[in-house]
Amino acid sequence: MTTGLWIILDHVVALLSIATWFAAGVTLALRRTRPALAALVAAVLVTLVRVVTVAMLAGRGWWFVQEKVLLGLPMLGAAAAGAVLLAGPRLLAARRGRGDGWSAGGVVSVLTAAYAALAGLVATFLAGYPLTLGTALVTISVVGAGALLTARVVAPPAEIIADSGVARAPEGRRAISRRRFIGWTGGAVVVTAAGAGSGLSSRPAASVTTGGGPGRSSRAAVSVADLRGSGSPAPGGTVRRHALTAKKATVRLPSGREIAAWTYNGEVPGPAITATQGDLIEVRLSNADIEDGVTLHWHGYDVPCGEDGSPGVTQTVVGPGADFVYRFPADQVGTYWYHTHHASHVGVHKGLYGTLVVRPRDGERAGSAAEQLDLTLPVHTFDGTVVIAGGDGRTEQLAPPGTPVRLRLINTDSDPHRIVLAGTPFRIAAVDGRDLNQPGEVSDVGLRLPAGGRYDLVFLMPDTSVALVVDGDRDGGLRLRPHGDAPGAARIEDTSGLPELDLLRYGAAAAVPFDPRRADRHFTMVLDRGVAMVDGRPAYAHTVNGRGHPAIPDQLVAEGDIVRFTVVNRSLGTHPWHLHGHRVLILSRDGTPSTGSPLWVDTFDVRPGETWEVAFRATNPGIWMNHCHNLPHAHQGMMLRLQYDGVTTPFGGSHGASAGHVH
Ligand SMILES: [Cu+2]
């Protein structure tokens, strides 16, 4: 069973324990003896099952259970033990016909167990990982307050007893003062703990984490504004100049449908930028009428930091009437894309993206010179319709038998797409722009393309039709026909049952340029949901180690460091993790090492319950965004900075500070 399923099962059992404890408490309060006893037995059994599910999860990693083991279960266990001791004997006696099983202590203790069960689950959902002393104190005080209030409701308040005849007897007076003492001191403890807990919870985090390496040195500072691209192409190369103007436009898809888009140059996708290795790419970005501002981020391209397009970190956002010139060497071959990085959860979705493809100069890469059909296929969803390369998802293309074909798939959405290439065996020549080592021929497999990710699929055109099926839509996708005379004849099989190809076991292993076991720094990022501050406001955020942007500490590295990331997904959603300015090497997923081709990626899909280990060498100085590429998640807090020692920013440092004003 996957960790994700254990997480869900544990939530279900936690809900059941809440339900059974409340059932026991309410039936006992109503003096329904038999149902109360049955519910109490059920509650105890479910609580024991909960211990098992938490133990199973603990086996998958401490991150998944920390707050359950340290707070939720002990709190529930103590309350449950009290409930059994206080309510159990009278209920058993009632079953034998003595009394009705009711006692004030019994009702209060059973309901307190119910509050403890509920509070534990709420703490998991609202606070998550890591558990702080503040969270623990607040949670325990809430349960304590619940117990005190219940006692006041279930047993008559001391003042009422004081008016009755009981108060006249000495033992009655003692009982009253004891009750008052418990009430007042209990209340005082609860209020103090809650206050201390809230105070602790609102403390700011450290501004930086060092991952076990040294802290900031006293080296002379360099500004990201000075980390810019070189001014001339390599020998033999040319300057590829483009002018992109961000503007609103009504775009007509080939299907005839019109969409209100945000565009570069009135086109969706924006102009395709292509270059040959060694060229210099120079793009002047202007903004006509996107009020919130735009930038250009070169996704997966390890540009100098000042060209990275992160507003508030590497430049100021380009507002209407302003412009910014990006310049960087086309030194990486492969399939990439560009998009705005300001309020990108809105802007990219509405169309502010385009493709970037750099081909090798000498054509020495296997087959690349001979590829006669080379299609760049960004996959984007507009209003629920998947649009491929600006087409409407029913694109047809002629490809004579024997034609070498390369399909460059780019996922420009925030969710993964399932890709099936039907009708031919093929190879995945490159992932995220980087060639794989000895990629084998595959067929009848599904490919999961993470948000932001790219796959280059290559094959020789057979003499029958080939279909690219996206998300199982057999009417959409791309058709390649070998002959001009049989349009769209081939029937496409149902591809939904095909197994998913695991890229961690695809291709052949090869040497990598550094030893990832010798990491200079190791950072752990636990991804979750919870209440956290995002851009200065409290939100139900997507969090990293319990915090939201910009309150997540920067990760400090020094140039030349080998850096290791452990990325843990505790949540029920997928998080495509994306580090700017670097490619990372996949080491393992859920403890199973990558055994196929070295897999260098800029985005990796961390699914619910998964734990990924990746490593990279810090060779590109700057301040780099490190975030979830589900862009709404990033906007809701799941974003932090990787900062090189000695690099500063004059742009404020907080990514897209005005992003929150976008609707
Ligand atoms: Cu995410």
Tab-separated table of C-alpha atoms in Angstrom, residues 377-382 384-388 409-420 446-453 455 468-473 500 574 576 605 607:
chain	number	residue	atom	x	y	z
A	377	LEU	CA	3.890	20.800	-28.689
A	378	PRO	CA	3.023	22.881	-25.641
A	379	VAL	CA	-0.036	21.386	-23.923
A	380	HIS	CA	-2.281	23.979	-22.272
A	381	THR	CA	-5.812	23.935	-20.891
A	382	PHE	CA	-8.191	26.807	-21.676
A	384	GLY	CA	-11.305	22.883	-19.601
A	385	THR	CA	-10.218	22.256	-23.204
A	386	VAL	CA	-6.732	20.875	-23.820
A	387	VAL	CA	-5.034	22.893	-26.529
A	388	ILE	CA	-1.892	21.514	-28.172
A	409	LEU	CA	5.921	17.871	-25.403
A	410	ILE	CA	5.716	20.732	-22.913
A	411	ASN	CA	3.231	20.801	-20.040
A	412	THR	CA	2.397	24.478	-19.501
A	413	ASP	CA	-0.458	23.687	-17.088
A	414	SER	CA	-0.382	23.392	-13.296
A	415	ASP	CA	-1.482	19.740	-13.261
A	416	PRO	CA	0.177	16.688	-14.787
A	417	HIS	CA	-0.944	15.299	-18.145
A	418	ARG	CA	-1.035	11.644	-19.111
A	419	ILE	CA	0.511	11.142	-22.531
A	420	VAL	CA	0.166	8.027	-24.691
A	446	GLY	CA	1.463	5.872	-20.367
A	447	LEU	CA	3.752	8.819	-19.627
A	448	ARG	CA	3.051	11.213	-16.813
A	449	LEU	CA	4.258	14.678	-17.769
A	450	PRO	CA	4.571	16.884	-14.665
A	451	ALA	CA	3.476	20.520	-14.661
A	452	GLY	CA	6.246	22.489	-16.350
A	453	GLY	CA	7.991	19.305	-17.576
A	455	TYR	CA	9.531	15.015	-22.916
A	468	LEU	CA	-0.699	11.253	-29.519
A	469	VAL	CA	-3.413	10.880	-26.864
A	470	VAL	CA	-3.526	13.383	-24.005
A	471	ASP	CA	-5.454	12.513	-20.815
A	472	GLY	CA	-7.242	9.621	-22.533
A	473	ASP	CA	-9.119	11.878	-24.960
A	500	GLU	CA	2.817	4.133	-16.439
A	574	THR	CA	0.625	16.539	-6.107
A	576	PRO	CA	5.656	19.441	-9.030
A	605	ASP	CA	6.244	15.402	-9.445
A	607	ARG	CA	2.809	12.772	-5.328
